[in-house]
Amino acid sequence: MSAIVDWYKDLMYNRNDPRTNDWFLISGPGPILTIIVTYIYFSISAGPRYMRDRKPYDLKNTLIAYNFVQVLLSIYLVYEGLMAGWLYHYSFSCQPVDYSNDPLAMRMAHGVYLYFLCKLIELLDTVFFVLRKKQRQISFLHVYHHAIMPICAWIAVRFVAGGHGTLLGVINSFIHVIMYSYYMLAAFGPQIQPYLWWKKYLTMMQLIQFGIIGVHNVQVLFNGCNYPKVLAGLLTINSILFIYLFGAFYVTNYRKTSQPKKEETERKQSQTDAVKDKKSD
């Protein structure tokens, strides 16, 4: 046990990013783990029990405002990620972490921290589902995704607030610009639904996102880059897992549902052709 404690202390207090040591919620894993455990408990147990005998809340205006703010935050994160490194200064093949107080390095560190805070804010996605009694939307994929991302972002702020792994945040924020724009439009009501035919393409974009992130991180394992290989490996594994989960979601919700429609269309077409042939006879 003493060896484990010594390893933990060395990891947390000797190998961390010294610039972010005293930032809010970053000084230790206790707060973030408490938030995530509370989130999971509320999502799958406390929240549904609270809403069991209550009518769904009408959160239309709240959702419009919330999603609009998320779009703005995501745009800002993309801009900061590009200007602080990925547009001019960072290498896509290998980008070590700059632990100095250089203005660009600190700009990226603050961008990583804002990304972490946004992952916490996004837990409200599930809270809104619960309050609207949309429990069917709270799948394993949904809860896992919302629970693991704040932890990943916390690790980034605590240990590597910059460098190679930050491309994940830039790409993910770009996807979220589109995703929360969709959610904001959907919140306006049924009159907008005919214009939201592109929902399935969001899932396709997420799959492409995880593919890019996986390839981007796996190269660090082989090219001698001075970036923590453990983190690059974990990001690669997580990307593969997300590809599987989102891929299964896409097949279940779009490929399988489109097959009966295709068969129905073909059946109706066959009936129409038969009638035409009969008339021609």
PDB file of C-alpha atoms in Angstrom:
ATOM      1  CA  MET A   1       0.000   0.000   0.000  1.00  0.00           C
ATOM      2  CA  SER A   2       2.825   2.387   0.783  1.00  0.00           C
ATOM      3  CA  ALA A   3       4.237   1.867  -2.704  1.00  0.00           C
ATOM      4  CA  ILE A   4       0.852   2.702  -4.238  1.00  0.00           C
ATOM      5  CA  VAL A   5       0.541   5.829  -2.092  1.00  0.00           C
ATOM      6  CA  ASP A   6       4.060   6.925  -3.063  1.00  0.00           C
ATOM      7  CA  TRP A   7       3.284   6.337  -6.746  1.00  0.00           C
ATOM      8  CA  TYR A   8       0.062   8.329  -6.435  1.00  0.00           C
ATOM      9  CA  LYS A   9       1.793  11.264  -4.733  1.00  0.00           C
ATOM     10  CA  ASP A  10       4.575  11.247  -7.299  1.00  0.00           C
ATOM     11  CA  LEU A  11       2.060  11.207 -10.159  1.00  0.00           C
ATOM     12  CA  MET A  12      -0.188  13.909  -8.744  1.00  0.00           C
ATOM     13  CA  TYR A  13       2.343  16.319  -7.327  1.00  0.00           C
ATOM     14  CA  ASN A  14       5.628  15.738  -9.177  1.00  0.00           C
ATOM     15  CA  ARG A  15       4.494  14.959 -12.722  1.00  0.00           C
ATOM     16  CA  ASN A  16       1.666  17.487 -13.019  1.00  0.00           C
ATOM     17  CA  ASP A  17       1.661  20.699 -15.003  1.00  0.00           C
ATOM     18  CA  PRO A  18       2.868  23.262 -12.419  1.00  0.00           C
ATOM     19  CA  ARG A  19       1.056  26.108 -14.161  1.00  0.00           C
ATOM     20  CA  THR A  20      -2.403  24.656 -13.479  1.00  0.00           C
ATOM     21  CA  ASN A  21      -1.817  23.215 -10.011  1.00  0.00           C
ATOM     22  CA  ASP A  22      -3.971  25.752  -8.160  1.00  0.00           C
ATOM     23  CA  TRP A  23      -6.703  26.265 -10.740  1.00  0.00           C
ATOM     24  CA  PHE A  24     -10.301  25.702  -9.650  1.00  0.00           C
ATOM     25  CA  LEU A  25     -11.226  21.974  -9.514  1.00  0.00           C
ATOM     26  CA  ILE A  26      -7.755  20.945 -10.712  1.00  0.00           C
ATOM     27  CA  SER A  27      -5.748  20.617  -7.471  1.00  0.00           C
ATOM     28  CA  GLY A  28      -6.851  16.993  -6.959  1.00  0.00           C
ATOM     29  CA  PRO A  29      -9.144  14.315  -8.426  1.00  0.00           C
ATOM     30  CA  GLY A  30     -11.676  14.421  -5.582  1.00  0.00           C
ATOM     31  CA  PRO A  31     -13.945  17.203  -6.900  1.00  0.00           C
ATOM     32  CA  ILE A  32     -14.173  15.912 -10.477  1.00  0.00           C
ATOM     33  CA  LEU A  33     -14.823  12.336  -9.362  1.00  0.00           C
ATOM     34  CA  THR A  34     -17.542  13.560  -6.982  1.00  0.00           C
ATOM     35  CA  ILE A  35     -19.192  15.508  -9.817  1.00  0.00           C
ATOM     36  CA  ILE A  36     -19.111  12.520 -12.174  1.00  0.00           C
ATOM     37  CA  VAL A  37     -20.432  10.038  -9.597  1.00  0.00           C
ATOM     38  CA  THR A  38     -23.237  12.471  -8.726  1.00  0.00           C
ATOM     39  CA  TYR A  39     -24.020  12.933 -12.419  1.00  0.00           C
ATOM     40  CA  ILE A  40     -24.271   9.189 -13.056  1.00  0.00           C
ATOM     41  CA  TYR A  41     -26.417   8.643  -9.958  1.00  0.00           C
ATOM     42  CA  PHE A  42     -28.786  11.456 -10.942  1.00  0.00           C
ATOM     43  CA  SER A  43     -28.989  10.331 -14.579  1.00  0.00           C
ATOM     44  CA  ILE A  44     -29.879   6.688 -13.991  1.00  0.00           C
ATOM     45  CA  SER A  45     -31.502   6.721 -10.557  1.00  0.00           C
ATOM     46  CA  ALA A  46     -32.309   9.888  -8.603  1.00  0.00           C
ATOM     47  CA  GLY A  47     -33.496  11.966 -11.565  1.00  0.00           C
ATOM     48  CA  PRO A  48     -35.928   9.405 -13.052  1.00  0.00           C
ATOM     49  CA  ARG A  49     -37.335   8.657  -9.580  1.00  0.00           C
ATOM     50  CA  TYR A  50     -37.884  12.366  -8.953  1.00  0.00           C
ATOM     51  CA  MET A  51     -39.739  12.742 -12.260  1.00  0.00           C
ATOM     52  CA  ARG A  52     -41.732   9.510 -12.024  1.00  0.00           C
ATOM     53  CA  ASP A  53     -45.003  11.117 -10.887  1.00  0.00           C
ATOM     54  CA  ARG A  54     -44.383  14.565 -12.318  1.00  0.00           C
ATOM     55  CA  LYS A  55     -45.208  16.100 -15.674  1.00  0.00           C
ATOM     56  CA  PRO A  56     -42.290  16.910 -18.004  1.00  0.00           C
ATOM     57  CA  TYR A  57     -40.917  20.413 -17.641  1.00  0.00           C
ATOM     58  CA  ASP A  58     -41.334  22.808 -20.549  1.00  0.00           C
ATOM     59  CA  LEU A  59     -37.768  23.975 -21.136  1.00  0.00           C
ATOM     60  CA  LYS A  60     -38.093  25.419 -24.640  1.00  0.00           C
ATOM     61  CA  ASN A  61     -36.609  28.850 -23.906  1.00  0.00           C
ATOM     62  CA  THR A  62     -33.996  27.367 -21.579  1.00  0.00           C
ATOM     63  CA  LEU A  63     -32.856  24.925 -24.255  1.00  0.00           C
ATOM     64  CA  ILE A  64     -32.658  27.616 -26.932  1.00  0.00           C
ATOM     65  CA  ALA A  65     -30.535  29.842 -24.690  1.00  0.00           C
ATOM     66  CA  TYR A  66     -28.385  26.946 -23.436  1.00  0.00           C
ATOM     67  CA  ASN A  67     -27.618  25.626 -26.914  1.00  0.00           C
ATOM     68  CA  PHE A  68     -26.914  29.127 -28.218  1.00  0.00           C
ATOM     69  CA  VAL A  69     -24.340  29.651 -25.451  1.00  0.00           C
ATOM     70  CA  GLN A  70     -22.808  26.260 -26.268  1.00  0.00           C
ATOM     71  CA  VAL A  71     -22.445  27.276 -29.909  1.00  0.00           C
ATOM     72  CA  LEU A  72     -20.658  30.495 -28.910  1.00  0.00           C
ATOM     73  CA  LEU A  73     -18.339  28.683 -26.489  1.00  0.00           C
ATOM     74  CA  SER A  74     -17.501  26.057 -29.110  1.00  0.00           C
ATOM     75  CA  ILE A  75     -16.702  28.704 -31.730  1.00  0.00           C
ATOM     76  CA  TYR A  76     -14.424  30.447 -29.238  1.00  0.00           C
ATOM     77  CA  LEU A  77     -12.633  27.192 -28.366  1.00  0.00           C
ATOM     78  CA  VAL A  78     -11.996  26.428 -32.044  1.00  0.00           C
ATOM     79  CA  TYR A  79     -10.604  29.928 -32.548  1.00  0.00           C
ATOM     80  CA  GLU A  80      -8.371  29.763 -29.471  1.00  0.00           C
ATOM     81  CA  GLY A  81      -7.096  26.298 -30.336  1.00  0.00           C
ATOM     82  CA  LEU A  82      -6.159  27.408 -33.832  1.00  0.00           C
ATOM     83  CA  MET A  83      -4.598  30.738 -32.855  1.00  0.00           C
ATOM     84  CA  ALA A  84      -2.715  29.347 -29.845  1.00  0.00           C
ATOM     85  CA  GLY A  85      -1.088  26.550 -31.788  1.00  0.00           C
ATOM     86  CA  TRP A  86      -2.708  24.474 -34.483  1.00  0.00           C
ATOM     87  CA  LEU A  87      -2.997  27.085 -37.212  1.00  0.00           C
ATOM     88  CA  TYR A  88       0.600  28.320 -37.210  1.00  0.00           C
ATOM     89  CA  HIS A  89       2.838  26.799 -34.536  1.00  0.00           C
ATOM     90  CA  TYR A  90       1.987  23.173 -33.785  1.00  0.00           C
ATOM     91  CA  SER A  91       3.196  20.070 -35.621  1.00  0.00           C
ATOM     92  CA  PHE A  92       0.563  17.494 -36.553  1.00  0.00           C
ATOM     93  CA  SER A  93       3.095  14.657 -36.321  1.00  0.00           C
ATOM     94  CA  CYS A  94       4.579  15.517 -32.926  1.00  0.00           C
ATOM     95  CA  GLN A  95       3.852  18.378 -30.555  1.00  0.00           C
ATOM     96  CA  PRO A  96       5.391  18.208 -27.068  1.00  0.00           C
ATOM     97  CA  VAL A  97       3.835  20.194 -24.232  1.00  0.00           C
ATOM     98  CA  ASP A  98       5.332  23.633 -23.607  1.00  0.00           C
ATOM     99  CA  TYR A  99       5.294  23.966 -19.802  1.00  0.00           C
ATOM    100  CA  SER A 100       6.704  27.492 -19.857  1.00  0.00           C
ATOM    101  CA  ASN A 101       4.834  30.727 -19.172  1.00  0.00           C
ATOM    102  CA  ASP A 102       5.219  31.823 -22.773  1.00  0.00           C
ATOM    103  CA  PRO A 103       2.081  33.775 -23.817  1.00  0.00           C
ATOM    104  CA  LEU A 104       1.126  31.258 -26.513  1.00  0.00           C
ATOM    105  CA  ALA A 105       1.695  28.312 -24.176  1.00  0.00           C
ATOM    106  CA  MET A 106      -0.456  29.944 -21.493  1.00  0.00           C
ATOM    107  CA  ARG A 107      -3.114  30.801 -24.065  1.00  0.00           C
ATOM    108  CA  MET A 108      -3.367  27.127 -24.990  1.00  0.00           C
ATOM    109  CA  ALA A 109      -3.410  26.121 -21.308  1.00  0.00           C
ATOM    110  CA  HIS A 110      -6.322  28.461 -20.646  1.00  0.00           C
ATOM    111  CA  GLY A 111      -8.071  27.064 -23.725  1.00  0.00           C
ATOM    112  CA  VAL A 112      -7.687  23.525 -22.360  1.00  0.00           C
ATOM    113  CA  TYR A 113      -9.104  24.688 -19.018  1.00  0.00           C
ATOM    114  CA  LEU A 114     -12.110  26.319 -20.697  1.00  0.00           C
ATOM    115  CA  TYR A 115     -12.667  23.099 -22.630  1.00  0.00           C
ATOM    116  CA  PHE A 116     -12.729  21.242 -19.304  1.00  0.00           C
ATOM    117  CA  LEU A 117     -15.309  23.660 -17.902  1.00  0.00           C
ATOM    118  CA  CYS A 118     -17.426  23.221 -21.033  1.00  0.00           C
ATOM    119  CA  LYS A 119     -17.411  19.442 -20.523  1.00  0.00           C
ATOM    120  CA  LEU A 120     -18.860  20.053 -17.056  1.00  0.00           C
ATOM    121  CA  ILE A 121     -21.505  22.407 -18.420  1.00  0.00           C
ATOM    122  CA  GLU A 122     -22.460  19.761 -20.991  1.00  0.00           C
ATOM    123  CA  LEU A 123     -23.620  17.476 -18.182  1.00  0.00           C
ATOM    124  CA  LEU A 124     -26.743  19.640 -18.298  1.00  0.00           C
ATOM    125  CA  ASP A 125     -27.632  17.846 -21.549  1.00  0.00           C
ATOM    126  CA  THR A 126     -28.621  14.832 -19.469  1.00  0.00           C
ATOM    127  CA  VAL A 127     -30.272  16.906 -16.746  1.00  0.00           C
ATOM    128  CA  PHE A 128     -32.560  18.432 -19.373  1.00  0.00           C
ATOM    129  CA  PHE A 129     -33.410  14.972 -20.738  1.00  0.00           C
ATOM    130  CA  VAL A 130     -34.378  13.833 -17.243  1.00  0.00           C
ATOM    131  CA  LEU A 131     -36.502  16.910 -16.517  1.00  0.00           C
ATOM    132  CA  ARG A 132     -38.292  16.511 -19.850  1.00  0.00           C
ATOM    133  CA  LYS A 133     -38.807  12.769 -19.173  1.00  0.00           C
ATOM    134  CA  LYS A 134     -36.787  11.797 -22.246  1.00  0.00           C
ATOM    135  CA  GLN A 135     -35.266   8.808 -20.495  1.00  0.00           C
ATOM    136  CA  ARG A 136     -34.996   6.858 -23.756  1.00  0.00           C
ATOM    137  CA  GLN A 137     -32.341   9.345 -24.852  1.00  0.00           C
ATOM    138  CA  ILE A 138     -30.165   8.510 -21.847  1.00  0.00           C
ATOM    139  CA  SER A 139     -28.402   5.469 -23.295  1.00  0.00           C
ATOM    140  CA  PHE A 140     -25.151   3.883 -22.178  1.00  0.00           C
ATOM    141  CA  LEU A 141     -23.380   5.776 -24.961  1.00  0.00           C
ATOM    142  CA  HIS A 142     -24.836   9.082 -23.798  1.00  0.00           C
ATOM    143  CA  VAL A 143     -23.914   8.618 -20.122  1.00  0.00           C
ATOM    144  CA  TYR A 144     -20.475   7.157 -20.843  1.00  0.00           C
ATOM    145  CA  HIS A 145     -19.620   9.941 -23.272  1.00  0.00           C
ATOM    146  CA  HIS A 146     -20.697  12.699 -20.895  1.00  0.00           C
ATOM    147  CA  ALA A 147     -18.984  11.063 -17.917  1.00  0.00           C
ATOM    148  CA  ILE A 148     -15.626  10.240 -19.509  1.00  0.00           C
ATOM    149  CA  MET A 149     -15.025  13.526 -21.349  1.00  0.00           C
ATOM    150  CA  PRO A 150     -14.757  15.731 -18.207  1.00  0.00           C
ATOM    151  CA  ILE A 151     -12.315  13.201 -16.738  1.00  0.00           C
ATOM    152  CA  CYS A 152     -10.205  13.249 -19.911  1.00  0.00           C
ATOM    153  CA  ALA A 153     -10.283  17.053 -19.937  1.00  0.00           C
ATOM    154  CA  TRP A 154      -9.324  17.171 -16.236  1.00  0.00           C
ATOM    155  CA  ILE A 155      -6.311  14.932 -16.912  1.00  0.00           C
ATOM    156  CA  ALA A 156      -5.311  17.238 -19.758  1.00  0.00           C
ATOM    157  CA  VAL A 157      -5.451  20.358 -17.568  1.00  0.00           C
ATOM    158  CA  ARG A 158      -3.716  18.665 -14.655  1.00  0.00           C
ATOM    159  CA  PHE A 159      -0.848  17.083 -16.607  1.00  0.00           C
ATOM    160  CA  VAL A 160      -0.637  18.247 -20.238  1.00  0.00           C
ATOM    161  CA  ALA A 161      -2.329  21.629 -20.728  1.00  0.00           C
ATOM    162  CA  GLY A 162      -1.072  21.935 -24.288  1.00  0.00           C
ATOM    163  CA  GLY A 163       0.688  19.895 -26.921  1.00  0.00           C
ATOM    164  CA  HIS A 164      -0.343  17.009 -29.129  1.00  0.00           C
ATOM    165  CA  GLY A 165      -3.597  16.006 -27.455  1.00  0.00           C
ATOM    166  CA  THR A 166      -5.208  19.426 -27.797  1.00  0.00           C
ATOM    167  CA  LEU A 167      -6.174  18.722 -31.402  1.00  0.00           C
ATOM    168  CA  LEU A 168      -8.933  16.582 -29.906  1.00  0.00           C
ATOM    169  CA  GLY A 169     -10.442  19.663 -28.280  1.00  0.00           C
ATOM    170  CA  VAL A 170     -10.300  21.721 -31.471  1.00  0.00           C
ATOM    171  CA  ILE A 171     -11.978  19.067 -33.614  1.00  0.00           C
ATOM    172  CA  ASN A 172     -14.514  18.197 -30.920  1.00  0.00           C
ATOM    173  CA  SER A 173     -15.422  21.869 -30.458  1.00  0.00           C
ATOM    174  CA  PHE A 174     -15.903  22.268 -34.207  1.00  0.00           C
ATOM    175  CA  ILE A 175     -18.298  19.306 -34.208  1.00  0.00           C
ATOM    176  CA  HIS A 176     -20.115  20.859 -31.261  1.00  0.00           C
ATOM    177  CA  VAL A 177     -20.669  24.101 -33.172  1.00  0.00           C
ATOM    178  CA  ILE A 178     -22.748  22.110 -35.647  1.00  0.00           C
ATOM    179  CA  MET A 179     -24.282  19.773 -33.063  1.00  0.00           C
ATOM    180  CA  TYR A 180     -25.521  22.475 -30.697  1.00  0.00           C
ATOM    181  CA  SER A 181     -26.747  24.511 -33.637  1.00  0.00           C
ATOM    182  CA  TYR A 182     -28.901  21.520 -34.537  1.00  0.00           C
ATOM    183  CA  TYR A 183     -30.159  21.179 -30.953  1.00  0.00           C
ATOM    184  CA  MET A 184     -30.928  24.897 -30.777  1.00  0.00           C
ATOM    185  CA  LEU A 185     -32.977  24.764 -33.972  1.00  0.00           C
ATOM    186  CA  ALA A 186     -34.763  21.598 -32.831  1.00  0.00           C
ATOM    187  CA  ALA A 187     -35.755  23.344 -29.587  1.00  0.00           C
ATOM    188  CA  PHE A 188     -37.882  25.833 -31.543  1.00  0.00           C
ATOM    189  CA  GLY A 189     -40.459  23.130 -32.151  1.00  0.00           C
ATOM    190  CA  PRO A 190     -42.071  20.903 -34.806  1.00  0.00           C
ATOM    191  CA  GLN A 191     -42.217  23.638 -37.430  1.00  0.00           C
ATOM    192  CA  ILE A 192     -38.432  23.410 -37.783  1.00  0.00           C
ATOM    193  CA  GLN A 193     -38.280  19.600 -38.071  1.00  0.00           C
ATOM    194  CA  PRO A 194     -38.596  19.482 -41.894  1.00  0.00           C
ATOM    195  CA  TYR A 195     -35.351  21.454 -42.105  1.00  0.00           C
ATOM    196  CA  LEU A 196     -33.420  19.127 -39.749  1.00  0.00           C
ATOM    197  CA  TRP A 197     -33.040  16.208 -42.148  1.00  0.00           C
ATOM    198  CA  TRP A 198     -29.268  16.284 -41.641  1.00  0.00           C
ATOM    199  CA  LYS A 199     -29.271  14.831 -38.112  1.00  0.00           C
ATOM    200  CA  LYS A 200     -27.709  11.519 -39.141  1.00  0.00           C
ATOM    201  CA  TYR A 201     -24.762  13.345 -40.676  1.00  0.00           C
ATOM    202  CA  LEU A 202     -23.850  14.588 -37.192  1.00  0.00           C
ATOM    203  CA  THR A 203     -23.178  11.001 -36.177  1.00  0.00           C
ATOM    204  CA  MET A 204     -21.125  10.480 -39.331  1.00  0.00           C
ATOM    205  CA  MET A 205     -19.065  13.562 -38.482  1.00  0.00           C
ATOM    206  CA  GLN A 206     -18.509  12.239 -34.960  1.00  0.00           C
ATOM    207  CA  LEU A 207     -17.261   8.950 -36.377  1.00  0.00           C
ATOM    208  CA  ILE A 208     -14.843  10.796 -38.664  1.00  0.00           C
ATOM    209  CA  GLN A 209     -13.752  12.901 -35.698  1.00  0.00           C
ATOM    210  CA  PHE A 210     -12.784   9.864 -33.622  1.00  0.00           C
ATOM    211  CA  GLY A 211     -11.006   8.321 -36.579  1.00  0.00           C
ATOM    212  CA  ILE A 212      -8.846  11.427 -37.025  1.00  0.00           C
ATOM    213  CA  ILE A 213      -8.135  11.653 -33.294  1.00  0.00           C
ATOM    214  CA  GLY A 214      -7.165   7.978 -33.137  1.00  0.00           C
ATOM    215  CA  VAL A 215      -4.733   8.238 -36.065  1.00  0.00           C
ATOM    216  CA  HIS A 216      -3.346  11.509 -34.741  1.00  0.00           C
ATOM    217  CA  ASN A 217      -2.512  10.001 -31.354  1.00  0.00           C
ATOM    218  CA  VAL A 218      -1.398   6.514 -32.375  1.00  0.00           C
ATOM    219  CA  GLN A 219       1.538   7.955 -34.344  1.00  0.00           C
ATOM    220  CA  VAL A 220       3.025   9.275 -31.093  1.00  0.00           C
ATOM    221  CA  LEU A 221       3.516   5.665 -29.981  1.00  0.00           C
ATOM    222  CA  PHE A 222       5.937   5.028 -32.844  1.00  0.00           C
ATOM    223  CA  ASN A 223       7.632   8.262 -33.895  1.00  0.00           C
ATOM    224  CA  GLY A 224       9.639   9.000 -30.730  1.00  0.00           C
ATOM    225  CA  CYS A 225       7.638  12.108 -29.916  1.00  0.00           C
ATOM    226  CA  ASN A 226       8.269  13.668 -26.502  1.00  0.00           C
ATOM    227  CA  TYR A 227       4.619  13.443 -25.478  1.00  0.00           C
ATOM    228  CA  PRO A 228       3.322  11.043 -22.795  1.00  0.00           C
ATOM    229  CA  LYS A 229       2.784   7.759 -24.610  1.00  0.00           C
ATOM    230  CA  VAL A 230       0.421   6.511 -21.915  1.00  0.00           C
ATOM    231  CA  LEU A 231      -1.955   9.394 -22.605  1.00  0.00           C
ATOM    232  CA  ALA A 232      -1.612   9.001 -26.373  1.00  0.00           C
ATOM    233  CA  GLY A 233      -2.392   5.287 -26.008  1.00  0.00           C
ATOM    234  CA  LEU A 234      -5.430   5.936 -23.814  1.00  0.00           C
ATOM    235  CA  LEU A 235      -6.742   8.520 -26.264  1.00  0.00           C
ATOM    236  CA  THR A 236      -6.310   6.017 -29.100  1.00  0.00           C
ATOM    237  CA  ILE A 237      -8.155   3.283 -27.188  1.00  0.00           C
ATOM    238  CA  ASN A 238     -10.929   5.697 -26.248  1.00  0.00           C
ATOM    239  CA  SER A 239     -11.267   6.756 -29.890  1.00  0.00           C
ATOM    240  CA  ILE A 240     -11.638   3.121 -30.978  1.00  0.00           C
ATOM    241  CA  LEU A 241     -14.271   2.554 -28.299  1.00  0.00           C
ATOM    242  CA  PHE A 242     -16.192   5.648 -29.395  1.00  0.00           C
ATOM    243  CA  ILE A 243     -16.028   4.539 -33.034  1.00  0.00           C
ATOM    244  CA  TYR A 244     -17.603   1.239 -32.008  1.00  0.00           C
ATOM    245  CA  LEU A 245     -20.314   2.855 -29.839  1.00  0.00           C
ATOM    246  CA  PHE A 246     -21.220   5.616 -32.287  1.00  0.00           C
ATOM    247  CA  GLY A 247     -21.016   3.148 -35.176  1.00  0.00           C
ATOM    248  CA  ALA A 248     -23.483   0.833 -33.421  1.00  0.00           C
ATOM    249  CA  PHE A 249     -25.727   3.831 -32.746  1.00  0.00           C
ATOM    250  CA  TYR A 250     -25.613   4.849 -36.407  1.00  0.00           C
ATOM    251  CA  VAL A 251     -26.442   1.340 -37.647  1.00  0.00           C
ATOM    252  CA  THR A 252     -29.301   0.931 -35.156  1.00  0.00           C
ATOM    253  CA  ASN A 253     -30.874   4.332 -35.724  1.00  0.00           C
ATOM    254  CA  TYR A 254     -30.253   5.028 -39.402  1.00  0.00           C
ATOM    255  CA  ARG A 255     -29.265   1.934 -41.363  1.00  0.00           C
ATOM    256  CA  LYS A 256     -31.765  -0.481 -39.826  1.00  0.00           C
ATOM    257  CA  THR A 257     -34.616   2.036 -39.812  1.00  0.00           C
ATOM    258  CA  SER A 258     -34.017   2.941 -43.436  1.00  0.00           C
ATOM    259  CA  GLN A 259     -34.175  -0.695 -44.579  1.00  0.00           C
ATOM    260  CA  PRO A 260     -37.923  -1.194 -43.836  1.00  0.00           C
ATOM    261  CA  LYS A 261     -38.676   2.100 -45.594  1.00  0.00           C
ATOM    262  CA  LYS A 262     -36.720   0.929 -48.618  1.00  0.00           C
ATOM    263  CA  GLU A 263     -38.549  -2.393 -48.658  1.00  0.00           C
ATOM    264  CA  GLU A 264     -41.909  -0.613 -48.317  1.00  0.00           C
ATOM    265  CA  THR A 265     -41.046   1.702 -51.216  1.00  0.00           C
ATOM    266  CA  GLU A 266     -40.028  -1.262 -53.370  1.00  0.00           C
ATOM    267  CA  ARG A 267     -43.264  -3.081 -52.443  1.00  0.00           C
ATOM    268  CA  LYS A 268     -45.416  -0.097 -53.426  1.00  0.00           C
ATOM    269  CA  GLN A 269     -43.462   0.305 -56.651  1.00  0.00           C
ATOM    270  CA  SER A 270     -44.054  -3.368 -57.486  1.00  0.00           C
ATOM    271  CA  GLN A 271     -47.772  -2.951 -56.868  1.00  0.00           C
ATOM    272  CA  THR A 272     -47.857   0.134 -59.083  1.00  0.00           C
ATOM    273  CA  ASP A 273     -46.013  -1.694 -61.871  1.00  0.00           C
ATOM    274  CA  ALA A 274     -48.423  -4.640 -61.586  1.00  0.00           C
ATOM    275  CA  VAL A 275     -51.418  -2.332 -61.947  1.00  0.00           C
ATOM    276  CA  LYS A 276     -49.861  -0.667 -64.968  1.00  0.00           C
ATOM    277  CA  ASP A 277     -49.158  -4.043 -66.576  1.00  0.00           C
ATOM    278  CA  LYS A 278     -52.748  -5.168 -65.949  1.00  0.00           C
ATOM    279  CA  LYS A 279     -54.135  -2.016 -67.532  1.00  0.00           C
ATOM    280  CA  SER A 280     -51.884  -2.418 -70.548  1.00  0.00           C
ATOM    281  CA  ASP A 281     -53.170  -5.964 -71.009  1.00  0.00           C
TER     282      ASP A 281
END
